[in-house]
CSV table of C-alpha atoms in Angstrom, one decimal:
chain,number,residue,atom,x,y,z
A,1,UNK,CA,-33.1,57.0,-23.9
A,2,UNK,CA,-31.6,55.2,-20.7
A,3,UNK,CA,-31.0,51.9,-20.9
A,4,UNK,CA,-31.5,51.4,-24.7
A,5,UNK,CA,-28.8,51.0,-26.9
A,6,UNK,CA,-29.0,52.1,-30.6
A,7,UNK,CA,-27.2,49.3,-31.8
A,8,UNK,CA,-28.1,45.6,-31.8
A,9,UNK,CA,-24.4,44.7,-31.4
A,10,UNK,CA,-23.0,44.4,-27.7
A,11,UNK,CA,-22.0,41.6,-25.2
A,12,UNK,CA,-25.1,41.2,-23.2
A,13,UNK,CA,-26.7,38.2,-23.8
A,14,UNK,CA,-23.8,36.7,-23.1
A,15,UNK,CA,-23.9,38.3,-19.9
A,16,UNK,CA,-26.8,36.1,-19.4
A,17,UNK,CA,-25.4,32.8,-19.4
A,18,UNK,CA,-28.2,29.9,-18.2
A,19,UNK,CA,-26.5,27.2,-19.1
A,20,UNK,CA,-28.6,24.3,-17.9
A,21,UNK,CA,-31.7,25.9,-19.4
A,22,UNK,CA,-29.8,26.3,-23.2
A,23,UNK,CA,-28.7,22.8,-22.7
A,24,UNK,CA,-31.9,21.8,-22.0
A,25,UNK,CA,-34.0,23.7,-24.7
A,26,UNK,CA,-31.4,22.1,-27.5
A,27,UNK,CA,-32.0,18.7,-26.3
A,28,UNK,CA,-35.8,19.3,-26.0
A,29,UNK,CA,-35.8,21.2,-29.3
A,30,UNK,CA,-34.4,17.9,-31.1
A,31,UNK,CA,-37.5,16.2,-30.6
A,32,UNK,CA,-40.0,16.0,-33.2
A,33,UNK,CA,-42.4,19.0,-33.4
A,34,UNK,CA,-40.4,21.2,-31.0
A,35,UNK,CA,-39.2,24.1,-32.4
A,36,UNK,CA,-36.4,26.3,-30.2
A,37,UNK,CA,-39.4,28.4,-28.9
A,38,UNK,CA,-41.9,25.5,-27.6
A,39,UNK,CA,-38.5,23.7,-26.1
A,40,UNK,CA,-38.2,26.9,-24.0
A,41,UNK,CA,-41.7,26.7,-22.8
A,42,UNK,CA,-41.4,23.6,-21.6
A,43,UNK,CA,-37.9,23.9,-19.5
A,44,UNK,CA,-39.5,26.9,-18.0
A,45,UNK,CA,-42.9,25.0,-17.2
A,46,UNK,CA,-40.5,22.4,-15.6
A,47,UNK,CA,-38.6,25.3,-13.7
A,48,UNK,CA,-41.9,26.3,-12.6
A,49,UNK,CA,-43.3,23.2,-11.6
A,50,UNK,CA,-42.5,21.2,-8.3
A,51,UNK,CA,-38.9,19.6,-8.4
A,52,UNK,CA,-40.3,15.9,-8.5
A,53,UNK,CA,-41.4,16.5,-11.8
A,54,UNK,CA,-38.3,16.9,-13.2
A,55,UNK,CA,-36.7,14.4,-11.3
A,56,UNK,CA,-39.1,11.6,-11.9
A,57,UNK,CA,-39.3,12.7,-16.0
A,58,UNK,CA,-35.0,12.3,-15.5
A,59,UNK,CA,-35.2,8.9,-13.9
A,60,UNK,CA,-37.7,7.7,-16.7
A,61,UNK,CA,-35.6,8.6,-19.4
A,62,UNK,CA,-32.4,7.2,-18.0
A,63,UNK,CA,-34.0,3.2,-17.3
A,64,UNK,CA,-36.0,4.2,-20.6
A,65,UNK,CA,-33.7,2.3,-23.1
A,66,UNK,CA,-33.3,-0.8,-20.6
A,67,UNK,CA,-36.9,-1.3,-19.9
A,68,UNK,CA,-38.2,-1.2,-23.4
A,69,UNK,CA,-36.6,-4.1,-26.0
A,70,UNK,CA,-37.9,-4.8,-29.6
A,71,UNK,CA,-39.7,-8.3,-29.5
A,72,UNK,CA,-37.3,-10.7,-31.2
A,73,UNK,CA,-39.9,-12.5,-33.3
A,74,UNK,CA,-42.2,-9.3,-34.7
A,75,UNK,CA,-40.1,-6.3,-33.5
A,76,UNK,CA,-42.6,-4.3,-31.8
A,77,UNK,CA,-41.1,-3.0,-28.4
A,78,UNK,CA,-41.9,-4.8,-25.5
A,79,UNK,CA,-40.6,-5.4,-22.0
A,80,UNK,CA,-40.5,-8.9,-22.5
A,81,UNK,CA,-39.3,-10.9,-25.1
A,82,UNK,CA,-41.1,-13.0,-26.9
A,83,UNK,CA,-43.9,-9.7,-26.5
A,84,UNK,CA,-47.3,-10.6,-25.1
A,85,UNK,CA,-49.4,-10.8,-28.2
A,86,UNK,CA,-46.1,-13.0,-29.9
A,87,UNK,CA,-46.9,-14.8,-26.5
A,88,UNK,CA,-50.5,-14.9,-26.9
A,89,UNK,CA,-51.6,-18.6,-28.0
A,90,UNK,CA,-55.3,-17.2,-28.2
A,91,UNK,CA,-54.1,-14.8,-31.3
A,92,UNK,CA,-55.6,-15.8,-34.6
A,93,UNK,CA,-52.8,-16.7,-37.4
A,94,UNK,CA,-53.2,-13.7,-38.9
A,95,UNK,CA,-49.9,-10.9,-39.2
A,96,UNK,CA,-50.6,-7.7,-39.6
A,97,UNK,CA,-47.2,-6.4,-41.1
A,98,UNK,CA,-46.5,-2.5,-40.2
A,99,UNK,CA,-43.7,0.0,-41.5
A,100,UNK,CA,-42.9,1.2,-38.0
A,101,UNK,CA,-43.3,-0.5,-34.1
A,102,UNK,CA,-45.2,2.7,-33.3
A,103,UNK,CA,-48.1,1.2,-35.8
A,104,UNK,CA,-48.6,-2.2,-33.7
A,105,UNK,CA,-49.5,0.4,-30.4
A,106,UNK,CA,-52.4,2.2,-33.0
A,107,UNK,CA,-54.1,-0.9,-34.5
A,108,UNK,CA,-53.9,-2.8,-31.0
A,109,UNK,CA,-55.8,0.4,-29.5
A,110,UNK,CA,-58.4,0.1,-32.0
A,111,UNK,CA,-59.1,-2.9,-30.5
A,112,UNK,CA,-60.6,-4.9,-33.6
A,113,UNK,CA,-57.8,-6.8,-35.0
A,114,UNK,CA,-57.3,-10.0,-32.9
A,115,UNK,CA,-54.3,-11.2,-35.0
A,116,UNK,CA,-50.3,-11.2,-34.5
A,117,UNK,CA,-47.9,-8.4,-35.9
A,118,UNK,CA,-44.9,-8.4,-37.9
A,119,UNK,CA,-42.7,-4.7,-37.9
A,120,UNK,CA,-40.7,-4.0,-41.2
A,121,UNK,CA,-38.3,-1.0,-39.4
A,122,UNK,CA,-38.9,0.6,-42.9
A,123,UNK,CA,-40.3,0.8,-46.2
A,124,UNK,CA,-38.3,0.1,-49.5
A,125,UNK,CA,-36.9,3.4,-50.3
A,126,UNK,CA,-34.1,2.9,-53.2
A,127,UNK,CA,-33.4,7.1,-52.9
A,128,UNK,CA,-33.0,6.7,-49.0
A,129,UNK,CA,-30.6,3.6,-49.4
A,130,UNK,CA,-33.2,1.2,-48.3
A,131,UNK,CA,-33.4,-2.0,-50.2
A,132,UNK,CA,-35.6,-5.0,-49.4
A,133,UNK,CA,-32.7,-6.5,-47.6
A,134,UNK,CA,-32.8,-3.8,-44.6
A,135,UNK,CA,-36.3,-4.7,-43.4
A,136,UNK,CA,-37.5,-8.0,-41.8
A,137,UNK,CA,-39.3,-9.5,-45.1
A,138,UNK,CA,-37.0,-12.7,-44.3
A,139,UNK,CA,-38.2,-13.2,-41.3
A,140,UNK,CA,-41.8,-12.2,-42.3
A,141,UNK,CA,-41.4,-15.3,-44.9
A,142,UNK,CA,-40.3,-17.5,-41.8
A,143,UNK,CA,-43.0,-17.1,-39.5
A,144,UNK,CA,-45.8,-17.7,-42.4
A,145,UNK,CA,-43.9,-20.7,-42.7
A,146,UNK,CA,-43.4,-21.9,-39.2
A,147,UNK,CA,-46.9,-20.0,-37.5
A,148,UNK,CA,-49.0,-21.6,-40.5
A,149,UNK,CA,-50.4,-18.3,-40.8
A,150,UNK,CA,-53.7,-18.0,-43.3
A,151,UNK,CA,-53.2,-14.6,-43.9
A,152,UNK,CA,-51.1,-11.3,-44.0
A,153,UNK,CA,-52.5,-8.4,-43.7
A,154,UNK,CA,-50.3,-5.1,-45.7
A,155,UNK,CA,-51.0,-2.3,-43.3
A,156,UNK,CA,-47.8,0.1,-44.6
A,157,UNK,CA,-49.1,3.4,-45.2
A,158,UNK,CA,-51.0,4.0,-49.0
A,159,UNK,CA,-48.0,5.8,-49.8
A,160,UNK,CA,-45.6,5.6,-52.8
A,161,UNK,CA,-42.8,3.6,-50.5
A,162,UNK,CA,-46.0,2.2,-48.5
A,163,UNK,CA,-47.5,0.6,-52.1
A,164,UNK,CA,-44.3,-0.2,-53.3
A,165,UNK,CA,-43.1,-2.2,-50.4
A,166,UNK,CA,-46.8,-4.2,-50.1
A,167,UNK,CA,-46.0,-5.3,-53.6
A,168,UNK,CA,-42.6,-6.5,-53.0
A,169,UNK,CA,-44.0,-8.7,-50.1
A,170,UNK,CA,-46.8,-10.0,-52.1
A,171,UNK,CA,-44.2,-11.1,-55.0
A,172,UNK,CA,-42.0,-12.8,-51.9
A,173,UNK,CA,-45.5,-14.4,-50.1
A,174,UNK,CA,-46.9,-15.9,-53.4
A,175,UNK,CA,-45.6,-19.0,-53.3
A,176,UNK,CA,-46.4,-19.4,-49.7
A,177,UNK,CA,-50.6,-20.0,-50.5
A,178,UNK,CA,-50.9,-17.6,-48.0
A,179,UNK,CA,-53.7,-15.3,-48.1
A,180,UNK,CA,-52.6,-11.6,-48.7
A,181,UNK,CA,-54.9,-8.4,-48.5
A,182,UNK,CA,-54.3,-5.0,-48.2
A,183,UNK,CA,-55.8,-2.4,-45.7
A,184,UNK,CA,-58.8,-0.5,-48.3
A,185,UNK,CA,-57.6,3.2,-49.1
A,186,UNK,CA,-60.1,5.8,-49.9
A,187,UNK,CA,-62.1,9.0,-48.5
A,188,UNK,CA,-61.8,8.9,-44.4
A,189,UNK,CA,-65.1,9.0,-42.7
A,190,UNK,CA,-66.3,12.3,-42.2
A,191,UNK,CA,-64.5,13.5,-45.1
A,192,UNK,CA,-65.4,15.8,-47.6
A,193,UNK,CA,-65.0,15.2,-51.3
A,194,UNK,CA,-64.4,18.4,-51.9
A,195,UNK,CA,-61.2,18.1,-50.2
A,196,UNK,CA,-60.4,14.8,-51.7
A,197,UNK,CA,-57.1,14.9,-53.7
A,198,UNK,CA,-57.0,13.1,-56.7
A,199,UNK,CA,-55.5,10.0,-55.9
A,200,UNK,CA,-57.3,9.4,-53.1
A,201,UNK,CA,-61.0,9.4,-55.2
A,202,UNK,CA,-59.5,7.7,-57.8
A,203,UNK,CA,-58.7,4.6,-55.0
A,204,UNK,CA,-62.2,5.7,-53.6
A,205,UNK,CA,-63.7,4.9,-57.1
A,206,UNK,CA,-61.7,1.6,-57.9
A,207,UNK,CA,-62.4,0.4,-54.4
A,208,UNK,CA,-66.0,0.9,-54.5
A,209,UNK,CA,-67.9,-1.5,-52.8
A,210,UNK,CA,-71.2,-2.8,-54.0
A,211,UNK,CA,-74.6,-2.3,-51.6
B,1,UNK,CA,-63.1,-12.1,-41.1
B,2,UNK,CA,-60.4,-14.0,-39.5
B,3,UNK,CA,-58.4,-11.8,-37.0
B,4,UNK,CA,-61.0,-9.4,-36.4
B,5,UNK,CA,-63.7,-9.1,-33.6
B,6,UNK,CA,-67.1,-7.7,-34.5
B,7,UNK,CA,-67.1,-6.0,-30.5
B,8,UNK,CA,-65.4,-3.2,-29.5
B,9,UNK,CA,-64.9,-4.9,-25.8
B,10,UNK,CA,-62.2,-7.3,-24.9
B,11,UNK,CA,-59.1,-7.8,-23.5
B,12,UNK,CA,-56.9,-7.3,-26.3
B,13,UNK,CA,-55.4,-3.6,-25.3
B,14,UNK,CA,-54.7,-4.7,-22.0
B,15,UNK,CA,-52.6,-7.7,-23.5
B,16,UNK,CA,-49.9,-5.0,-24.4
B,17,UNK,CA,-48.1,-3.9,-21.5
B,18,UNK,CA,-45.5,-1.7,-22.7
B,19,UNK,CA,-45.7,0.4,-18.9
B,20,UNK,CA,-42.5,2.3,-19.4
B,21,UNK,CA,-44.0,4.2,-22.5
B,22,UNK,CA,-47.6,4.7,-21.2
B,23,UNK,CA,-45.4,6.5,-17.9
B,24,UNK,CA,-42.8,8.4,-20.1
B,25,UNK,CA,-46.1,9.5,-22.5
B,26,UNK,CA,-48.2,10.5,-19.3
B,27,UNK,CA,-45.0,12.6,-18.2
B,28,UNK,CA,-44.6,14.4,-21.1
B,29,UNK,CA,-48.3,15.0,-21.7
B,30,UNK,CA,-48.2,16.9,-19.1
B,31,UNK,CA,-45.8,19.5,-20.5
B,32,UNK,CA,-47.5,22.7,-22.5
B,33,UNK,CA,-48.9,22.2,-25.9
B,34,UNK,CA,-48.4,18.6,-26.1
B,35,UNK,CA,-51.3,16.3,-26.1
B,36,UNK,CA,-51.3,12.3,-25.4
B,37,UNK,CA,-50.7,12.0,-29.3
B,38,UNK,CA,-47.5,14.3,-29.9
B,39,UNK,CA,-46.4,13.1,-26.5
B,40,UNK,CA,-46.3,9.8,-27.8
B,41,UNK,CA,-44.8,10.9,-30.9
B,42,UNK,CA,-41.7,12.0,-29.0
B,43,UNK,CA,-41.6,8.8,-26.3
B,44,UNK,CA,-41.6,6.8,-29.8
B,45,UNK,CA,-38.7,9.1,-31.5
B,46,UNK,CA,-37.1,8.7,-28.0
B,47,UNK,CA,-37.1,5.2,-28.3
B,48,UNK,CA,-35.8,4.8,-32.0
B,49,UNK,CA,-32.9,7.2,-31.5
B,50,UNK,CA,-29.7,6.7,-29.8
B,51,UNK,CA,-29.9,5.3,-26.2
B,52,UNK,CA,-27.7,8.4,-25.0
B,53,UNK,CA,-30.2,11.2,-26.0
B,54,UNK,CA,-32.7,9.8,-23.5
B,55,UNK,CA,-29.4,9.2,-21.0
B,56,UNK,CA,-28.3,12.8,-21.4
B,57,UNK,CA,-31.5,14.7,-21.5
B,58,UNK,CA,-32.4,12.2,-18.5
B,59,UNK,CA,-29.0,13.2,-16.7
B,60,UNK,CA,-30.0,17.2,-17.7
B,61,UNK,CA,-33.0,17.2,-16.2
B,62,UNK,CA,-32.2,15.5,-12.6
B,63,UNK,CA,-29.6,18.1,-12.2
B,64,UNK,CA,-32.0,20.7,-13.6
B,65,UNK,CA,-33.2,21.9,-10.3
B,66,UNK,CA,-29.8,22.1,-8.6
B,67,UNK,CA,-28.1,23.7,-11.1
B,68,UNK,CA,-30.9,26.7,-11.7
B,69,UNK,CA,-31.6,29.2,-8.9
B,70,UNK,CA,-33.3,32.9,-8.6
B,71,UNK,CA,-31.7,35.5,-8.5
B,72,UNK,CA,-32.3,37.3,-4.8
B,73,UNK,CA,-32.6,40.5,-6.0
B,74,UNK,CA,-34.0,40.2,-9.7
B,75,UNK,CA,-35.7,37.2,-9.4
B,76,UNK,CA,-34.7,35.9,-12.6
B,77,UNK,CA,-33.7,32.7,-13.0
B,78,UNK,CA,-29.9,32.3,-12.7
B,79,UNK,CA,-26.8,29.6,-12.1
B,80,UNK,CA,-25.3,32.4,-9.7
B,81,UNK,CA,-26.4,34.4,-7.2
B,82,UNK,CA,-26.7,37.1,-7.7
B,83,UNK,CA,-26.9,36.7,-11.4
B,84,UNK,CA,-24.6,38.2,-14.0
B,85,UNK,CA,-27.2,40.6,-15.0
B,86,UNK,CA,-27.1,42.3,-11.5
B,87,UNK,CA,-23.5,41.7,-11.0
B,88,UNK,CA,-23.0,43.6,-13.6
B,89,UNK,CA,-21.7,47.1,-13.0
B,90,UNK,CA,-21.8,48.7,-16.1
B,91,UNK,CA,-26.0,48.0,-16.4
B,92,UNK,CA,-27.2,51.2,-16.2
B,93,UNK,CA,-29.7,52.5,-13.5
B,94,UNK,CA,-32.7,51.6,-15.1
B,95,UNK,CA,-35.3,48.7,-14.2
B,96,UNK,CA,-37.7,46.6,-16.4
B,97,UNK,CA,-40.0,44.9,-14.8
B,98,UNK,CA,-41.4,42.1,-16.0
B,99,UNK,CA,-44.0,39.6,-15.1
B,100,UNK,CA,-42.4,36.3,-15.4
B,101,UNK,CA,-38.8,34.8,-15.4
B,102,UNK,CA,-38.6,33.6,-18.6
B,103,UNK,CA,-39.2,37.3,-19.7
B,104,UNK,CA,-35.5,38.3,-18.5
B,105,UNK,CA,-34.7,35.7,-21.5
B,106,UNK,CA,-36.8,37.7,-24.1
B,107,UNK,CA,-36.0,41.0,-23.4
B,108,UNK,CA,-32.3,39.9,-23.4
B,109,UNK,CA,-32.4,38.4,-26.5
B,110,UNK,CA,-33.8,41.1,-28.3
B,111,UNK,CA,-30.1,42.9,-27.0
B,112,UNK,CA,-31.5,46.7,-27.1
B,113,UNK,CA,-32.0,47.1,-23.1
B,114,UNK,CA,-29.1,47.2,-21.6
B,115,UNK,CA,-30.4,48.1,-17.7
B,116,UNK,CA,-31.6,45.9,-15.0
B,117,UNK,CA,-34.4,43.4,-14.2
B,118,UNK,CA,-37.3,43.1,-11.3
B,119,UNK,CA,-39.5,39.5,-11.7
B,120,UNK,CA,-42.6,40.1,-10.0
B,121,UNK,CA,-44.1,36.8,-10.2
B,122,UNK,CA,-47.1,37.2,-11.3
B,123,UNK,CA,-49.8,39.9,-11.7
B,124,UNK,CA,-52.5,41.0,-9.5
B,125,UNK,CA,-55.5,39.0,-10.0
B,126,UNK,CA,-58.2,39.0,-7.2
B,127,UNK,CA,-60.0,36.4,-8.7
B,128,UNK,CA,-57.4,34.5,-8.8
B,129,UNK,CA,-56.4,35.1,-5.2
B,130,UNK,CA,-52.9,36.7,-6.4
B,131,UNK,CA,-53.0,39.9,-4.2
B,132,UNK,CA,-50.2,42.8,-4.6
B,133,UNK,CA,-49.1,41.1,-1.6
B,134,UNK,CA,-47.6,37.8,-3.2
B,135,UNK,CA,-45.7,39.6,-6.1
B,136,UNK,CA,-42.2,41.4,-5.1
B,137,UNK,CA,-43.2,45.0,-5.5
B,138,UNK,CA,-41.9,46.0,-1.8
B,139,UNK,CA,-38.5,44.8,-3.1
B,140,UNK,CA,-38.3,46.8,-6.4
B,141,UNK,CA,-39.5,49.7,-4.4
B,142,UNK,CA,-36.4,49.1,-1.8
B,143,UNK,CA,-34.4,48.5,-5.1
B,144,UNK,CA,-35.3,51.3,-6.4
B,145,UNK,CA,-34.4,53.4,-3.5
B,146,UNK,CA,-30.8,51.7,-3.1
B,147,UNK,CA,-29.7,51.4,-6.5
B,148,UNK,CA,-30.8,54.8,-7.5
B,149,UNK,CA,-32.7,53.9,-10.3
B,150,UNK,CA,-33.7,57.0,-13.1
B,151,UNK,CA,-36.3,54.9,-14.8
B,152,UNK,CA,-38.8,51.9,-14.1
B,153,UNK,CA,-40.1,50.4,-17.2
B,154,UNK,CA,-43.4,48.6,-16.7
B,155,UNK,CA,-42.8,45.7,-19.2
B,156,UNK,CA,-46.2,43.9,-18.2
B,157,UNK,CA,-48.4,42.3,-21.2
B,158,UNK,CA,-51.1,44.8,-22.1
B,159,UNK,CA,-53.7,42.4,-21.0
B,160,UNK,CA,-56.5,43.3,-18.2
B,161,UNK,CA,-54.3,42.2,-15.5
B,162,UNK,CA,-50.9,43.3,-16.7
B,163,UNK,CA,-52.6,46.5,-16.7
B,164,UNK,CA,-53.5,46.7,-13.6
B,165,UNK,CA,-50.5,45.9,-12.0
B,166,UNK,CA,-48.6,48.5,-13.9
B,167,UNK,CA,-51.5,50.8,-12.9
B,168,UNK,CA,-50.6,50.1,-9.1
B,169,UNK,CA,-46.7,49.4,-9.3
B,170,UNK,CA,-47.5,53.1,-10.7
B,171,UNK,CA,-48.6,54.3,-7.6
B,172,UNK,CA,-46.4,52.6,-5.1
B,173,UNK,CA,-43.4,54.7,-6.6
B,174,UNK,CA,-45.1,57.8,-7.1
B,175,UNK,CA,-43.5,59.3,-4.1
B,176,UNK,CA,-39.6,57.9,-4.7
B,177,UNK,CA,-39.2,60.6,-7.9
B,178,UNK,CA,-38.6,58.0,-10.4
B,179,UNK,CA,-39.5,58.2,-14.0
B,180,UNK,CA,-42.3,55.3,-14.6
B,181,UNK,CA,-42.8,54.3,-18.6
B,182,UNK,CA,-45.2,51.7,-19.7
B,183,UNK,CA,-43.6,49.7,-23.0
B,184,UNK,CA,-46.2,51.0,-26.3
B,185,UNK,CA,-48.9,48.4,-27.1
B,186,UNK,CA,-50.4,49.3,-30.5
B,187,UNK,CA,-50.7,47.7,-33.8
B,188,UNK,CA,-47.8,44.7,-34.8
B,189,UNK,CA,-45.1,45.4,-36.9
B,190,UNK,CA,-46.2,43.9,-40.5
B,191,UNK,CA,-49.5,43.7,-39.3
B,192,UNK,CA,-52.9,44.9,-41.1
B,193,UNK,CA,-55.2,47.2,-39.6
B,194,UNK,CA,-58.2,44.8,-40.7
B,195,UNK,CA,-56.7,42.2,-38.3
B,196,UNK,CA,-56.6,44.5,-35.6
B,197,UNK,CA,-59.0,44.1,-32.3
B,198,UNK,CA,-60.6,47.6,-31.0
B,199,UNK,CA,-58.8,47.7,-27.9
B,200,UNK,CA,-55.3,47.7,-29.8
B,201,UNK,CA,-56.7,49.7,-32.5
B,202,UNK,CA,-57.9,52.2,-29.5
B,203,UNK,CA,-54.5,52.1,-27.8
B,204,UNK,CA,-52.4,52.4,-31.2
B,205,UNK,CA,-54.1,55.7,-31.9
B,206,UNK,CA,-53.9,57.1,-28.4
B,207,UNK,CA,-50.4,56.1,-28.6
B,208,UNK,CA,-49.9,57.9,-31.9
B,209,UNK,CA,-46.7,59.8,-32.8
B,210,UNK,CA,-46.2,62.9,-34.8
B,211,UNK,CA,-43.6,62.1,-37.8
């Protein structure tokens, strides 16, 4: 048949060199979520697409890293430092410590939580390599201290690290007087029981609440 | 409950400006298949890995446009003009055509066609307003007069209007004395005739071979 070879060896996709769109689809296909095949519909949706798009989406990127710092007293990225709820003298002394400064953008969009922050840039992971000593619980110590703060909330995710890491701080906080909850864990609304697993209905049970 | 509002309203969300991420999220939800949550889950990975990812892929796509052309006689997309694929002399005189750029990519990849390329840039769609008119089909019927071609493969999807087109591109050449062929749509490989939709159950037994 013309055209067709029947063998898959042969030089021509190298014939077909489009450098700037590989290079583009392997930096794009780094990102979280993007596999090699949605990286290549994107940088052909950009080819497609008026050439300002690209260029303002390239300009972004390159001030990116210099508009954004992490606030030096909580660590949640900001573009000024001290960051405006750090700034805030209306905020109620209450720290709501996160794993990640992601977390401090999803409670504050919730809009019910009228408190400070304090970011962690981790959980206690002994398998990873991180110990106690690489996360901000110093500093979390400090502020109770210094910001007379009446209490700390432990919003790390109800995960193994995420438990583990609440009940370090707790240990490292008792001494303080400070008040120290944790965020409830149980079925999410909506939910089914049904598709419950385990451990969540067993926190379900033994964080019942009476009516 | 200290730190918490019992209102939805107030100005707390407002309070944190972090404009540079709202822009680069808004960009990026703009791309195909992501929404204003995984866009933010890559301005946030962005942000947390090294500050010369976002200067390269920043640098990558203000270039972008310059660096990419199409080809003037394929239409595929191309750093050269005209691109290697047509350049090419030992390509043999066969043409796929092929709705889109990025289809040139796919078909190359898959390393078994070893002729030439014609982008049409689109399909017909009257509701649509996209006439035979706006797609190249003069130019692959010039091409195919000048380059002698022996074979045109109609390589548009087997949907309504990649049909269509086919069905007309048809007819334009009927008088140049090419062979026309029409890639096979029938059942996936691996695939289950229980999963299979009428039409391509219709087609794949239209299409049937004799072993």
């Amino acid at each position: 048949m013309p055209g067709f070879s029947d063998t898959r060896r042969g030089p021509y996709l190298g014939s077909f060199s489009s450098n700037a769109i590989d290079r583009l689809t392997a930096l794009f296909s780094r990102l979280p979520g993007l596999g090699k095949k949605s990286a290549g519909r994107l940088v052909y949706h950009i080819l497609d697409a008026d050439v300002s798009f690209a260029r303002i989406l390239g300009e972004e990127l390159l001030a990116f890293h210099d508009a954004i710092k992490r606030c030096s007293r909580c660590g949640a990225y900001t573009e000024s430092d001290p960051c405006p709820i750090c700034s805030d003298s209306a905020r109620e002394p209450v720290i709501c410590v996160v794993e990640r400064a992601q977390d401090v953008r999803i409670i504050e969009e919730f809009r019910e939580f009228h408190g400070r922050f304090h970011v962690l840039g981790g959980l206690i992971a002994p398998l990873e390599g991180v110990s106690p000593d690489n996360l901000t619980i110093g500093d979390l110590l400090t502020r109770v201290r210094e910001e007379n703060i009446k209490e700390v909330i432990l919003a790390t995710n109800p995960t193994l690290e995420g438990d583990t890491t609440a009940l370090y701080i707790q240990k490292v906080l008792k001494n303080t007087g400070v008040e120290i909850t944790r965020l409830a864990s149980g079925l999410p609304v909506g939910g089914d029981l049904e598709y419950a697993d385990r451990l969540t209905l067993s926190r379900s049970f033994r964080g019942r609440i009476k009516l």
